[in-house]
CSV table of C-alpha atoms in Angstrom, one decimal:
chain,number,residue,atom,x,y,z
A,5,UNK,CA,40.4,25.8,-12.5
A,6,UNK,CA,41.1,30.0,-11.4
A,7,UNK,CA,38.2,29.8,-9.3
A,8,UNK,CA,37.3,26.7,-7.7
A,9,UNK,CA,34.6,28.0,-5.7
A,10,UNK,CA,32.4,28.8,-8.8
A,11,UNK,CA,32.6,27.0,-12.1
A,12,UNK,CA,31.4,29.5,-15.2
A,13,UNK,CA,29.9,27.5,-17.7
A,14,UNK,CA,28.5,29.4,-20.8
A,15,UNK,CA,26.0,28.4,-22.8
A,16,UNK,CA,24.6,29.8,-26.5
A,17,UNK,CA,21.0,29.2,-27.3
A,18,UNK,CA,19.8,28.6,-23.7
A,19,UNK,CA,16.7,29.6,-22.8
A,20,UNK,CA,14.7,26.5,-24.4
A,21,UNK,CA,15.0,23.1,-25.8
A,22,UNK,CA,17.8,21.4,-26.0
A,23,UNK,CA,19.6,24.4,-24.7
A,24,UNK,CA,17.6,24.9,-21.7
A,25,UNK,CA,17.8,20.7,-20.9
A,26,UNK,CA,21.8,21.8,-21.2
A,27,UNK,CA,21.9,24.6,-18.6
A,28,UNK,CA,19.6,22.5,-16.1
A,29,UNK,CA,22.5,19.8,-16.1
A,30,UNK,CA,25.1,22.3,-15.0
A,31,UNK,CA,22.9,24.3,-12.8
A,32,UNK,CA,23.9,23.4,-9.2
A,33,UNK,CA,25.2,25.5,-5.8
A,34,UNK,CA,29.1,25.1,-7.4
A,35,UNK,CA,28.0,26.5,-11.1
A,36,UNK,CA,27.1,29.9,-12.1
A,37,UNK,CA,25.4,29.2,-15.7
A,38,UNK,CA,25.7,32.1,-18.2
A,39,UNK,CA,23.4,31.9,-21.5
A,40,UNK,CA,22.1,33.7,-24.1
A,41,UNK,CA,18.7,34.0,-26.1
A,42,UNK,CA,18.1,35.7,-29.5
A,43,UNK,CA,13.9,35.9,-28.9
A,44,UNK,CA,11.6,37.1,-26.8
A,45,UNK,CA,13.0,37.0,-22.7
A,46,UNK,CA,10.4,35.3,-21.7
A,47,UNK,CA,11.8,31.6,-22.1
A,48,UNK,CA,15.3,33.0,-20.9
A,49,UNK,CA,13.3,34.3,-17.7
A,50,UNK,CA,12.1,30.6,-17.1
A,51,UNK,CA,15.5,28.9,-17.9
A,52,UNK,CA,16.9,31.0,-15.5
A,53,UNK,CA,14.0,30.4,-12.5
A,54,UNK,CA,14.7,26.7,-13.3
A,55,UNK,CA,18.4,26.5,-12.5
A,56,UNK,CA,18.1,28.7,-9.6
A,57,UNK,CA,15.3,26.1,-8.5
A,58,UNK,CA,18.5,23.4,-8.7
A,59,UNK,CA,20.5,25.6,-6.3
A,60,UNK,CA,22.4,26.9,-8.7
A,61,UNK,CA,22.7,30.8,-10.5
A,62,UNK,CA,22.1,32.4,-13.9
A,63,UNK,CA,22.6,35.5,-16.0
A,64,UNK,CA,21.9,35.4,-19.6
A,65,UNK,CA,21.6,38.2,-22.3
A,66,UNK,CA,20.0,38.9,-25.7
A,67,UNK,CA,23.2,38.0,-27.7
A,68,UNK,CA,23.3,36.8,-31.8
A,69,UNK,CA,26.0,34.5,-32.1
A,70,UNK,CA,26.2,35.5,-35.4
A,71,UNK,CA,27.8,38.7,-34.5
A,72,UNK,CA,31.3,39.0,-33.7
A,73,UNK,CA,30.7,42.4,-31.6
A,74,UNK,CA,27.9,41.3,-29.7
A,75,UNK,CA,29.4,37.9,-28.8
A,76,UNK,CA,32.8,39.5,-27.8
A,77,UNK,CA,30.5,42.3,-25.1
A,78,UNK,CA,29.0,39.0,-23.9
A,79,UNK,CA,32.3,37.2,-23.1
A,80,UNK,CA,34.0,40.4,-21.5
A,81,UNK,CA,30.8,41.0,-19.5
A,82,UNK,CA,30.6,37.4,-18.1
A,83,UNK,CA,34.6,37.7,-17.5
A,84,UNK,CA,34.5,41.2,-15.9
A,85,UNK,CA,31.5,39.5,-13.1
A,86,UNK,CA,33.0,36.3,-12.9
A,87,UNK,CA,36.7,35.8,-13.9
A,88,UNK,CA,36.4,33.8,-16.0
A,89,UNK,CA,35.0,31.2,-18.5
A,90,UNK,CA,35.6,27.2,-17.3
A,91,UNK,CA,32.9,25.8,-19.9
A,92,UNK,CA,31.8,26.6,-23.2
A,93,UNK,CA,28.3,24.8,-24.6
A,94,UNK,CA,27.5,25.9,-28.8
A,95,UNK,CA,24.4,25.1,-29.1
A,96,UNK,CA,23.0,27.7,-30.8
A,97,UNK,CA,21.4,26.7,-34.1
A,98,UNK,CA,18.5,27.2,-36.6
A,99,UNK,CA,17.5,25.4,-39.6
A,100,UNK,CA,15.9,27.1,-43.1
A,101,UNK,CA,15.0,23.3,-44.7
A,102,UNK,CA,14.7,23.6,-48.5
A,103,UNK,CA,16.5,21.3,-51.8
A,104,UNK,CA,19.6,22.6,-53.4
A,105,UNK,CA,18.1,24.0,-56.4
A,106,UNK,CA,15.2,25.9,-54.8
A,107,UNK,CA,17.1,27.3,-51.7
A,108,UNK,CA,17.4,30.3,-51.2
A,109,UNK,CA,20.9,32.4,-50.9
A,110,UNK,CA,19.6,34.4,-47.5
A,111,UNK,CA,19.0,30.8,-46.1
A,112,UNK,CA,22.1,29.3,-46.7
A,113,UNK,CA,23.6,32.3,-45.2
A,114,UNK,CA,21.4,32.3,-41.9
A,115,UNK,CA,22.0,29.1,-41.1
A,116,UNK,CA,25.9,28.9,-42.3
A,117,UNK,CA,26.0,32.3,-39.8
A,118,UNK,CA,24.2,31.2,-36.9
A,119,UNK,CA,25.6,27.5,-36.5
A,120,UNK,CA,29.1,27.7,-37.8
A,121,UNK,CA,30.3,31.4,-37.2
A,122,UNK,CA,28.4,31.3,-33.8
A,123,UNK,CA,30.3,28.6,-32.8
A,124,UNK,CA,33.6,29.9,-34.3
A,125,UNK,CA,32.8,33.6,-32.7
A,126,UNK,CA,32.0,32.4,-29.6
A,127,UNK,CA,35.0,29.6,-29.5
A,128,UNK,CA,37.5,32.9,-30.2
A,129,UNK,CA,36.1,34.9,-27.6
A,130,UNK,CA,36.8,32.1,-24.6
A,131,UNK,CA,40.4,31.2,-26.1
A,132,UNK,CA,42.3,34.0,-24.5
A,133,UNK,CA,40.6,33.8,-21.0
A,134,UNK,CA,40.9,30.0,-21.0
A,135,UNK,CA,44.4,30.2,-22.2
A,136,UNK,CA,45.5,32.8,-19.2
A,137,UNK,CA,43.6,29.9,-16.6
A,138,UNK,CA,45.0,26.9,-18.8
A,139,UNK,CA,41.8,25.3,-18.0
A,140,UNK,CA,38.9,25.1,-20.5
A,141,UNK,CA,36.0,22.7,-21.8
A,142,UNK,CA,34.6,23.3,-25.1
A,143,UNK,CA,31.2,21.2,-26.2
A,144,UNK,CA,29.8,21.9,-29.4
A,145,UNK,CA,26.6,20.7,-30.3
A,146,UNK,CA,26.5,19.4,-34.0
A,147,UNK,CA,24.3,16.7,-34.9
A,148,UNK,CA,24.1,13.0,-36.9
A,149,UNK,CA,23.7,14.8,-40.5
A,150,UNK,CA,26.8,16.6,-40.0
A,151,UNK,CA,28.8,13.0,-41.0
A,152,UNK,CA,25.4,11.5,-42.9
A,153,UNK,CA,23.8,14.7,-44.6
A,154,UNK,CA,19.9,14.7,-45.2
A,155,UNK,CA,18.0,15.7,-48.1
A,156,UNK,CA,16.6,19.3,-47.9
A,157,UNK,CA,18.8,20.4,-44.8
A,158,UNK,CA,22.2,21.0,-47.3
A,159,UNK,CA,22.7,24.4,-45.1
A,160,UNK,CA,22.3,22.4,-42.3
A,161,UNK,CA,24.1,20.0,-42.3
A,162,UNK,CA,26.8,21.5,-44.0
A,163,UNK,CA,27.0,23.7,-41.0
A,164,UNK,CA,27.1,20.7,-38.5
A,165,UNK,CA,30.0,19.1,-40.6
A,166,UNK,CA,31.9,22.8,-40.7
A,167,UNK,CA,31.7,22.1,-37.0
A,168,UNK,CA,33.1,19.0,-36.7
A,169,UNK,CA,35.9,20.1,-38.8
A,170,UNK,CA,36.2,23.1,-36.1
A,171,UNK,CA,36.3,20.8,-32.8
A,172,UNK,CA,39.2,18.6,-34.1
A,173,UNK,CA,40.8,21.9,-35.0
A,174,UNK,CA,40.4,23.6,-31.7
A,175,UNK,CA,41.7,20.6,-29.6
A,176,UNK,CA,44.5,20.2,-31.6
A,177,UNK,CA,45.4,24.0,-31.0
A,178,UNK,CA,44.7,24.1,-27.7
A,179,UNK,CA,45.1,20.9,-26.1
A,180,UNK,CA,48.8,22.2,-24.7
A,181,UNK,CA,46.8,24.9,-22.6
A,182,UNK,CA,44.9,22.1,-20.4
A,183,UNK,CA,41.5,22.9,-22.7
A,184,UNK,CA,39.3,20.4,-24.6
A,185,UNK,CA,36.9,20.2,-27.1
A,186,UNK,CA,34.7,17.8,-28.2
A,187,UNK,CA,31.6,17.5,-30.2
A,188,UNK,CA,28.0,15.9,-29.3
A,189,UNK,CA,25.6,14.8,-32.2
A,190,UNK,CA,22.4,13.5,-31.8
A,191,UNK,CA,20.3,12.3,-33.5
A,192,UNK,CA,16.3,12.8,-33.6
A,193,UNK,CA,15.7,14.0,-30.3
A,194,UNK,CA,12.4,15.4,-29.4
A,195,UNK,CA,12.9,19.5,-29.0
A,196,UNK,CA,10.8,22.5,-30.4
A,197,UNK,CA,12.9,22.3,-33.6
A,198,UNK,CA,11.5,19.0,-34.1
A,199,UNK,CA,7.8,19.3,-33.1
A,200,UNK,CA,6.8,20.6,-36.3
A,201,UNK,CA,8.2,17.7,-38.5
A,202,UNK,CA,5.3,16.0,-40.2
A,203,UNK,CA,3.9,13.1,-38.4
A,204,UNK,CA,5.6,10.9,-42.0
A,205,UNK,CA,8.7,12.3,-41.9
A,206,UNK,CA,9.0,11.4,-37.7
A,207,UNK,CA,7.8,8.0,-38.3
A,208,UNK,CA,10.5,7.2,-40.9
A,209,UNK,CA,13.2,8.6,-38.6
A,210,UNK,CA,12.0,6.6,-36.4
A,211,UNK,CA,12.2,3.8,-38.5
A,212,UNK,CA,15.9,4.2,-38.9
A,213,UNK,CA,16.8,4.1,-35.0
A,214,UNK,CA,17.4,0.7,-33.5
A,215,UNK,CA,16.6,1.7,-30.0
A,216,UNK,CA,13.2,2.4,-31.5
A,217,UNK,CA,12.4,5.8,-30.1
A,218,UNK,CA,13.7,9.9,-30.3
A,219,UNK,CA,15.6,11.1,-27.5
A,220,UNK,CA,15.3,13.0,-24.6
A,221,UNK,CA,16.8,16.8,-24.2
A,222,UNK,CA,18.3,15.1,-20.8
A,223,UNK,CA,20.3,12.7,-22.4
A,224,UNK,CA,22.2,14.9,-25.0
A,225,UNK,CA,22.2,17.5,-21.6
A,226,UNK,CA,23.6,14.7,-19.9
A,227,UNK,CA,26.7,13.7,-22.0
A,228,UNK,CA,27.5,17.3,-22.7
A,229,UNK,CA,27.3,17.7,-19.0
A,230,UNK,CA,30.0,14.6,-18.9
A,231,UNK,CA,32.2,16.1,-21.3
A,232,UNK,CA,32.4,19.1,-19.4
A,233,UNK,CA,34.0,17.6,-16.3
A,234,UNK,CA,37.2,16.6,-14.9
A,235,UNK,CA,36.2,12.9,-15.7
A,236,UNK,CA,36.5,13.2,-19.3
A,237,UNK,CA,39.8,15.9,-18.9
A,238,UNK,CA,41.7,13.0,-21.7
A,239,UNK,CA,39.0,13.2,-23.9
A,240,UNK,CA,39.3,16.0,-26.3
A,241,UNK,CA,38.6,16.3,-30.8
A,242,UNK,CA,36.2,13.8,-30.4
A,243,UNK,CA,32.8,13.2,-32.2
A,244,UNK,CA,30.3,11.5,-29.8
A,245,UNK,CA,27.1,10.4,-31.9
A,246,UNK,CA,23.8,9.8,-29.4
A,247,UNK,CA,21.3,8.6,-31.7
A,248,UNK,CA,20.0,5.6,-30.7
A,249,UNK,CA,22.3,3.4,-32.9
A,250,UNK,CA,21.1,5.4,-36.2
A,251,UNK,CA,25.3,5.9,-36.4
């Protein structure tokens, strides 16, 4: 790594869920964790109390993934402080659930925005600094309906396939620079994202996961975490599914 005292680990959608689970399993006296929010600062505040409260630090700013400008301020800031970026964590996402022939254009686009070119804006704006270190992890959060689709969440999971297609891209481009990248997909894991589900539509999920039960926050947090480390540094364009054995 350029700076071995401090490892710089950025994260996109932070400040709650899944996201927040994800910074708390960096956060420690080594790692300076870097997020952003897109929503009232409130949550961000708390995400960032937490990993301070696990020894660690945190910055975050109100950044849309979605746009290349303000993604590109948010790299160079976090550059400028820091020197550099070690770790990259997409996780930003949103979903805008509807069938084919009743969705709307504006929520394709949202969601084709948000979770593909967020993770494609946000991937371009770490190459260069992770190229002049030659040391990078990339995690990209993409989920089970990425490689199975689901009816109603076409946008979706066309967006979680578009970034599978992007990881095996990326670690074939970069893998000479000493940077990975490697996907995570879960499967029915229980976030806010989730919570609103009808109680039907969570018991035939359910249904359709050996292991008999959602996940936790931690555990995605916890591989991502993994794939972000030295241990995994001959792992890279990888798909890992964590969904309780629905893959």
């Amino acid at each position: 790594m350029s700076n071995p005292e401090k490892r710089i680990v950025m994260v996109t959608g932070g400040s709650r869920g899944l996201g927040r689970a994800i910074c708390l399993a960096f956060a420690g006296p080594d790692t300076h964790v870097c997020f952003n929010y897109n929503a009232a600062d409130t949550a961000a505040r708390e995400t960032a109390r937490l990993i301070e409260a696990a020894g660690g630090t945190a910055s975050f700013e109100q950044v849309d993934v979605a746009s290349t400008e303000q993604v590109g301020g948010f790299v160079k800031t976090i550059v400028r402080e820091h020197g550099g970026v070690h770790v990259l964590v997409n996780n930003a996402g949103i979903t805008r659930d509807g069938l084919v022939v009743m969705m709307k254009e504006q929520d394709w686009d949202d969601v084709i925005q948000t979770n593909l070119k967020g993770a494609f804006n946000c991937i371009k704006a770490v190459t260069r600094p992770m190229m002049k270190q030659r040391y990078g992890r990339i995690v990209n959060i993409t989920s089970v309906v990425g490689t199975t689709g689901n009816p109603g969440q076409a946008n979706y999971a066309a967006s979680k396939a578009g970034i599978i297609g992007l990881t095996k891209s990326v670690a074939k481009e970069l893998a000479s620079r000493n940077i990975t990248a490697n996907a995570v997909a879960p499967g029915f894991v229980e976030t806010d994202m989730t919570a609103g589900l009808p109680e039907k539509a969570k018991e035939a999920m359910l249904a359709m996961i050996p292991l008999g039960r959602a996940g936790a926050p931690e555990e995605i947090a916890g591989l991502t975490e993994f794939l972000a480390s030295d241990k995994a540094a001959y792992i890279t364009g990888q798909v890992i599914h964590i969904s309780g054995g629905m893959i």
